[in-house]
mmCIF file of C-alpha atoms and ligand atoms in Angstrom:
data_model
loop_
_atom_site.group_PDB
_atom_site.id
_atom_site.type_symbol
_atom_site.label_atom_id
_atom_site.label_comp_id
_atom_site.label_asym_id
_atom_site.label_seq_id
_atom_site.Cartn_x
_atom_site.Cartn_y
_atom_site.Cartn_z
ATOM 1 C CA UNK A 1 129.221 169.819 69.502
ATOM 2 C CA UNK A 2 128.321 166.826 71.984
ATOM 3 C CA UNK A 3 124.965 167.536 71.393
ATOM 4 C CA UNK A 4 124.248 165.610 67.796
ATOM 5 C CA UNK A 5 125.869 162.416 68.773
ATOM 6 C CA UNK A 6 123.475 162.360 72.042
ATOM 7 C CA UNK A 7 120.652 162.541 70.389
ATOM 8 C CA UNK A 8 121.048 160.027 67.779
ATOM 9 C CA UNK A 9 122.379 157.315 70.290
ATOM 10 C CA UNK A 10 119.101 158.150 72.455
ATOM 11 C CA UNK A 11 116.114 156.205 70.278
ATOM 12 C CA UNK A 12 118.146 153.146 70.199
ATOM 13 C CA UNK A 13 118.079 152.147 74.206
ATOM 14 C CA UNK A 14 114.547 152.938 74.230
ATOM 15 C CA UNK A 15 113.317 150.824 71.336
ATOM 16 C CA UNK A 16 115.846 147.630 72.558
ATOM 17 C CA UNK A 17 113.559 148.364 76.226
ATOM 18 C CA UNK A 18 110.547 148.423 73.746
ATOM 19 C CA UNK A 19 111.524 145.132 72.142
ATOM 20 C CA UNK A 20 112.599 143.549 75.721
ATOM 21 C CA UNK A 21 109.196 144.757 77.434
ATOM 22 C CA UNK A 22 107.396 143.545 74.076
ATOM 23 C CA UNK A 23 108.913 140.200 74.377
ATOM 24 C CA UNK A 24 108.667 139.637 77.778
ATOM 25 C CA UNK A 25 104.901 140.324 77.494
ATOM 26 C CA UNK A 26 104.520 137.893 75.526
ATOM 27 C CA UNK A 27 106.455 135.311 77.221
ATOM 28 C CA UNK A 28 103.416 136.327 79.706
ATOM 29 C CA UNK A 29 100.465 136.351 77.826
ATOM 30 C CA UNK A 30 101.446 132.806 76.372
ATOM 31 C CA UNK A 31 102.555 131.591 79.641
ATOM 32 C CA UNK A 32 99.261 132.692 81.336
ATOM 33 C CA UNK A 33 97.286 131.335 78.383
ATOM 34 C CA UNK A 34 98.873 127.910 78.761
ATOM 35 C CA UNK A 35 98.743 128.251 82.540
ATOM 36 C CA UNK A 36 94.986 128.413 82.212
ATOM 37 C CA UNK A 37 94.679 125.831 79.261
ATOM 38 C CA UNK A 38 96.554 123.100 81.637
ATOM 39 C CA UNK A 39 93.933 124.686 85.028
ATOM 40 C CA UNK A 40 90.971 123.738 82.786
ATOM 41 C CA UNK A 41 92.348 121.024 81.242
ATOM 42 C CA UNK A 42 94.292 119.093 83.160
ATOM 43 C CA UNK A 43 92.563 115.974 84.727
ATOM 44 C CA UNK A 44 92.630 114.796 88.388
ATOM 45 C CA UNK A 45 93.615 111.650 89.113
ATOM 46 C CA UNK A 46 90.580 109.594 88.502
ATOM 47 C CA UNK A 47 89.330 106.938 91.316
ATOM 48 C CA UNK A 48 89.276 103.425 91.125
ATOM 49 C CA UNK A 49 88.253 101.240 94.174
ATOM 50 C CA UNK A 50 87.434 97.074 93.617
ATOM 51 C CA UNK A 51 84.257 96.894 95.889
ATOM 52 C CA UNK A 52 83.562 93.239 95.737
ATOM 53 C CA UNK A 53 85.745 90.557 94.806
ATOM 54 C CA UNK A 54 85.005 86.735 95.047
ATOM 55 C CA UNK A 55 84.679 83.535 93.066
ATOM 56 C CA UNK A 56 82.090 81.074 92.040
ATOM 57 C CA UNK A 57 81.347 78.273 90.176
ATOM 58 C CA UNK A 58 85.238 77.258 91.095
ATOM 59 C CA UNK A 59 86.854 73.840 89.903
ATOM 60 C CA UNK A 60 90.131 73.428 89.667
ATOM 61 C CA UNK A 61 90.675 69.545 88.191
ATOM 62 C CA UNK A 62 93.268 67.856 86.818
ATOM 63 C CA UNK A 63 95.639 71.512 86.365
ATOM 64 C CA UNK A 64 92.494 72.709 84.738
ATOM 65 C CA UNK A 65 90.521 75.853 86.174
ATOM 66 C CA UNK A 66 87.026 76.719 85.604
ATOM 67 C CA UNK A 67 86.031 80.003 87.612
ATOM 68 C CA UNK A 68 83.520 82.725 87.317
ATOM 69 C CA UNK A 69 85.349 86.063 88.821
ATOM 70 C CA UNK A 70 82.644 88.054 90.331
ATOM 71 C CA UNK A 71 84.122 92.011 90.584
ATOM 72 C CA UNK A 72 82.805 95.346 91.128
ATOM 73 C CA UNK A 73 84.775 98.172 90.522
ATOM 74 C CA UNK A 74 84.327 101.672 91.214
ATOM 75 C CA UNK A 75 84.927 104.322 88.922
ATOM 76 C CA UNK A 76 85.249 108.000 90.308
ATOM 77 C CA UNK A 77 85.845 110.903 88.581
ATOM 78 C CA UNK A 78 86.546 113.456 90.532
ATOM 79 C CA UNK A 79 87.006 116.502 87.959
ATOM 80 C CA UNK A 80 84.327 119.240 88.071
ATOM 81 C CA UNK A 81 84.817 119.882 84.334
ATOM 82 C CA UNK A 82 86.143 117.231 83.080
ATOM 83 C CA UNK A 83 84.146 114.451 81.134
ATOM 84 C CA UNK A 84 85.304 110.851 79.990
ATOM 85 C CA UNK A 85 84.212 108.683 77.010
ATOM 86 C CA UNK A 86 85.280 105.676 77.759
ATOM 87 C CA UNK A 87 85.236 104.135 74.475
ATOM 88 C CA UNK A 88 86.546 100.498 75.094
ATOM 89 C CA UNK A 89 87.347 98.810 78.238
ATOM 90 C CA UNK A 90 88.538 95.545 79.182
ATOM 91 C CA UNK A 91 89.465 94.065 82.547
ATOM 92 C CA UNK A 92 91.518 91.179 83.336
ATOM 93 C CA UNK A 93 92.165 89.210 86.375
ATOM 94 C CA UNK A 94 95.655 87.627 87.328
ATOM 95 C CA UNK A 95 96.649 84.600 89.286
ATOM 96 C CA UNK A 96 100.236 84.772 89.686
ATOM 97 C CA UNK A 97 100.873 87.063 87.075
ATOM 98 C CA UNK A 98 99.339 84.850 84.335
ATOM 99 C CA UNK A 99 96.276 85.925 83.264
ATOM 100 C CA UNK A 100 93.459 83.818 84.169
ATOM 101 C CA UNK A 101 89.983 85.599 82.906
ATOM 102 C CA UNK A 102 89.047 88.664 81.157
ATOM 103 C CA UNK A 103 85.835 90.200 79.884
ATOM 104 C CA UNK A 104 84.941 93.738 77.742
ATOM 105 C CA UNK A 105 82.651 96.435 79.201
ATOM 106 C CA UNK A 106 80.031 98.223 76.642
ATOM 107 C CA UNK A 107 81.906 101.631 75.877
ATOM 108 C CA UNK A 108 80.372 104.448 78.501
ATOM 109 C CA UNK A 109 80.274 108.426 79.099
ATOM 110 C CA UNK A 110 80.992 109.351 82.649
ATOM 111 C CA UNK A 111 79.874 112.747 83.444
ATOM 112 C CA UNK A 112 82.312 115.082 85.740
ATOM 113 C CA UNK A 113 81.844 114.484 89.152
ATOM 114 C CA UNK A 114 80.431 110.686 88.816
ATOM 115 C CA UNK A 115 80.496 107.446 89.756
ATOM 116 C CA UNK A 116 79.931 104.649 88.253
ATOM 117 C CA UNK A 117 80.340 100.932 88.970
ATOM 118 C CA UNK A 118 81.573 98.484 86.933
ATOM 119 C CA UNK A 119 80.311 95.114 87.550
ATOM 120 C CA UNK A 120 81.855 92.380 85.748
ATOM 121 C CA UNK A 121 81.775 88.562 86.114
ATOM 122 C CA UNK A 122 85.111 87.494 83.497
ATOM 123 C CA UNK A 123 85.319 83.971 83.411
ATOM 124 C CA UNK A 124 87.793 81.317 83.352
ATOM 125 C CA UNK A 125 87.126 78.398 81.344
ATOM 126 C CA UNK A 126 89.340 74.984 81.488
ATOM 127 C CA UNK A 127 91.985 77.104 81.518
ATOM 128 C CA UNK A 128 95.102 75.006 81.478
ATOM 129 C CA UNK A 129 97.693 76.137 84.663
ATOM 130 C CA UNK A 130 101.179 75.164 85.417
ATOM 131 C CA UNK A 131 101.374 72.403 87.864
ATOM 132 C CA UNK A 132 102.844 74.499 90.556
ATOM 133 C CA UNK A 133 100.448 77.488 89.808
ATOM 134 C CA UNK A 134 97.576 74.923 90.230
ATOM 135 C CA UNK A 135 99.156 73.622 93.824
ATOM 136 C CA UNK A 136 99.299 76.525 94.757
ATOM 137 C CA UNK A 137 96.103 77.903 93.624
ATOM 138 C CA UNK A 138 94.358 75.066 95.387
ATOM 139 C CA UNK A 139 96.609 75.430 98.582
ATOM 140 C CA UNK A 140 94.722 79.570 98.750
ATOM 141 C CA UNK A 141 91.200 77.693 97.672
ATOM 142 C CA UNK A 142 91.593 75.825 100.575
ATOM 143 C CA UNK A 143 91.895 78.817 103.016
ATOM 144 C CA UNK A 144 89.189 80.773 101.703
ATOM 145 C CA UNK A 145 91.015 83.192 100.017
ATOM 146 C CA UNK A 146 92.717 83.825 96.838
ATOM 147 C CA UNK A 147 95.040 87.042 96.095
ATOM 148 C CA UNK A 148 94.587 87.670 92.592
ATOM 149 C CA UNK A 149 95.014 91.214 90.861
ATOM 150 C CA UNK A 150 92.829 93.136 88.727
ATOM 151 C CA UNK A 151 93.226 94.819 85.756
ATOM 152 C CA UNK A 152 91.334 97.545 83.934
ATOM 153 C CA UNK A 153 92.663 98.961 80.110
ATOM 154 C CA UNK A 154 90.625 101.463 78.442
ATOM 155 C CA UNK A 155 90.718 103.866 75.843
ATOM 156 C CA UNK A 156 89.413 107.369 76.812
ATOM 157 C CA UNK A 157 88.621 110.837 75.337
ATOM 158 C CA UNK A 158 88.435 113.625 77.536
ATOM 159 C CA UNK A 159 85.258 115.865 77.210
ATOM 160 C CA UNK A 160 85.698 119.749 78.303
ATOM 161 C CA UNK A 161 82.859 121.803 77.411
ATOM 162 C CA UNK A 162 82.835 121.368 73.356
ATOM 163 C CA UNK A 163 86.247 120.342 72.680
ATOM 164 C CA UNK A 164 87.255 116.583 73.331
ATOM 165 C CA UNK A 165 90.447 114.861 73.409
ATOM 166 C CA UNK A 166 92.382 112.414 71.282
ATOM 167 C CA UNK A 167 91.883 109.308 72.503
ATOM 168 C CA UNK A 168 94.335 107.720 75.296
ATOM 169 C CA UNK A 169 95.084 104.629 77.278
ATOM 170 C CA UNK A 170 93.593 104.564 80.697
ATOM 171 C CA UNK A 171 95.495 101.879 82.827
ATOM 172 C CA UNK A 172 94.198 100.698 86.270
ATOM 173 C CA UNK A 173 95.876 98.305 88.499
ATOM 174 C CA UNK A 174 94.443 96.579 91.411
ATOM 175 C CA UNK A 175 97.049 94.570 93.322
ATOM 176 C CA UNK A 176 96.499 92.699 95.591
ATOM 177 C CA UNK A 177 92.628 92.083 95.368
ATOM 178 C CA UNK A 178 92.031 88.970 98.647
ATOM 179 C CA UNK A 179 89.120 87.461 96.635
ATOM 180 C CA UNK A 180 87.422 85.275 98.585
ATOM 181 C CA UNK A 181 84.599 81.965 98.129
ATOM 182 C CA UNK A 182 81.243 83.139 99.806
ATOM 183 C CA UNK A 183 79.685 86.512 99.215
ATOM 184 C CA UNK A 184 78.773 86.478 103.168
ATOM 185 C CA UNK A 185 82.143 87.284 103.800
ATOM 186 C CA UNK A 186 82.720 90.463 104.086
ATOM 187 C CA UNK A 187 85.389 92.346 101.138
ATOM 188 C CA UNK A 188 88.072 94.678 102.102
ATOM 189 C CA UNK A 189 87.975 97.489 99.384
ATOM 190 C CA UNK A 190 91.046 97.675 97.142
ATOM 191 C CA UNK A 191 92.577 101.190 95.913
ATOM 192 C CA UNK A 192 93.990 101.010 92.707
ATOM 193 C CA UNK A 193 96.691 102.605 91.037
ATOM 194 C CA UNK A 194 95.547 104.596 87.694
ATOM 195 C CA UNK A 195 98.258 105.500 85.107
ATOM 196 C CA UNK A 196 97.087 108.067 82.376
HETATM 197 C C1 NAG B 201 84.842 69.581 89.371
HETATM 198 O O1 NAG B 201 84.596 68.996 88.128
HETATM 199 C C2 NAG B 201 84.812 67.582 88.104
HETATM 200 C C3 NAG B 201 84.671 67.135 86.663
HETATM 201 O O2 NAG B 201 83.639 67.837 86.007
HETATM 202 C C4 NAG B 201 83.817 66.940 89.067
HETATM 203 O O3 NAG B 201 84.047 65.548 89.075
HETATM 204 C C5 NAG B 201 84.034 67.495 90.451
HETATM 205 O O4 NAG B 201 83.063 67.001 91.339
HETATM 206 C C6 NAG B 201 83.940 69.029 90.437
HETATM 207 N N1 NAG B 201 84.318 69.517 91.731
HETATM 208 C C7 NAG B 201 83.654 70.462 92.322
HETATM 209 C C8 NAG B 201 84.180 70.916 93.643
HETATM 210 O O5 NAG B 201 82.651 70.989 91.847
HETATM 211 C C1 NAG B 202 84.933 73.387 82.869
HETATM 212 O O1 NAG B 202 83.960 73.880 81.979
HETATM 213 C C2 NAG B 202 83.941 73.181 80.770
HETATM 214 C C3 NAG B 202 82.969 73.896 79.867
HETATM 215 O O2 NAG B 202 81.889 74.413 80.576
HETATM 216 C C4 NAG B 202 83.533 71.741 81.017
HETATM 217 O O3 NAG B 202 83.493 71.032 79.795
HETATM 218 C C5 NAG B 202 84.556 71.124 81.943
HETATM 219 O O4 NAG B 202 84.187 69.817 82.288
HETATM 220 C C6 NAG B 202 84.711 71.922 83.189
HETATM 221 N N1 NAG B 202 85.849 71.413 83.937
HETATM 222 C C7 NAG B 202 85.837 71.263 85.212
HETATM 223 C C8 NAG B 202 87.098 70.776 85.818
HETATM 224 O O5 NAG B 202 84.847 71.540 85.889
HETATM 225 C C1 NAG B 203 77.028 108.223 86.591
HETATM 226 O O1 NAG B 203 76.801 108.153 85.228
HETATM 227 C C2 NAG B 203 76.105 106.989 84.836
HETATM 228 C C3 NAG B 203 76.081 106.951 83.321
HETATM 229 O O2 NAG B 203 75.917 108.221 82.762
HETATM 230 C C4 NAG B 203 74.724 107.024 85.442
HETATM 231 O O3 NAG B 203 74.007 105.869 85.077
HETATM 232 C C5 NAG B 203 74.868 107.081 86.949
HETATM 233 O O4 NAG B 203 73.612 107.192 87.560
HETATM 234 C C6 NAG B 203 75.731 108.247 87.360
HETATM 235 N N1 NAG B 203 75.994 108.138 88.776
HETATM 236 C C7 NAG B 203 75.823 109.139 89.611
HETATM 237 C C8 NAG B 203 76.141 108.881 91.036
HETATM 238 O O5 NAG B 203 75.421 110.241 89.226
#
């Protein structure tokens, strides 16, 4: 008589273990799928380096600054499958955290594995300066050097194989860049910070 009730409590463990082993499968195959989404996917870090930094055509009269920045930048990117359209970029140069020039760069595609440099020459044009900015400004002139920072904003689409990302904001900061008055001097290269 202990028989019946034996049996018919049996199938019930073994489909819950079916259910469990089903689910956990899946919890698997969907971490494993997004595991290898992410590996493909997921961008490094790209690399960006000023290479040249220094000013000309420099006048600074009457709290009024006329400059042409002359930058290179290096762009690295240093994914083997990853592609970038960079579809606008713009990059700015500080003095004191008051932006003193900026320029736009013609929209580019960087292939995986590239570099490319950026040379840019943004220019400031009697650009009015607080009188203590300008002191001080013309104090730096005076030794050579200036330590300005450099900015780079873009918008980007990642390229991976046939599919292509939404667009995102690339930011680059270069802080501090020691710019300096003659191109015979030689320019200590800047690493930058990149925030995706
Ligand atoms: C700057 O510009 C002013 C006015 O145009 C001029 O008198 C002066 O000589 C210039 N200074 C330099 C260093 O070029
Ligand atoms: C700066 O450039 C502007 C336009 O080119 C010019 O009119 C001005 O005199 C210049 N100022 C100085 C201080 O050189
Ligand atoms: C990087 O890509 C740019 C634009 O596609 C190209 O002009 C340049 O030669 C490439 N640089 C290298 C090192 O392959």
């Amino acid at each position: 008589m202990a028989n019946p009730p034996l049996q018919r409590a049996k199938p019930r463990p073994r489909l819950l273990r079916w259910i469990a082993v089903a689910i956990l499968a899946l919890i698997v195959i969907v971490g494993l799928a997004v595991l290898i989404i992410w590996l493909a996917i997921k961008p490094k870090r790209l690399v960006y380096t000023v290479e040249e930094g220094f000013i000309q055509n420099f006048n600074l009269t009457n709290n009024h600054l006329n400059a042409t920045f002359d930058i290179v930048m290096r762009a690295y990117n240093p994914n083997t499958k990853v592609s970038i359209y960079y579809d606008s970029v713009e990059v700015s140069v500080t003095y004191d955290d008051q932006t003193v020039a900026f320029t736009g760069v013609e929209p580019f595609f960087q292939p995986h594995l590239n570099v490319t440099r950026l040379e840019v020459k943004p220019v400031a044009q009697y650009l009015p300066l607080k009188g203590s900015m300008a002191k001080d400004l013309g104090l730096e002139k005076s030794s050579g050097e200036v330590e300005l920072a450099v900015y780079l904003k873009a918008r980007i689409r990642f390229k991976v194989g046939d599919w292509k990302s939404k667009d995102r904001t690339l930011r680059v900061a270069c802080d501090p860049v020691l710019a300096h008055f003659s191109s015979s001097k030689k320019f200590e290269r800047t690493f930058c910070d990149v925030d995706l």
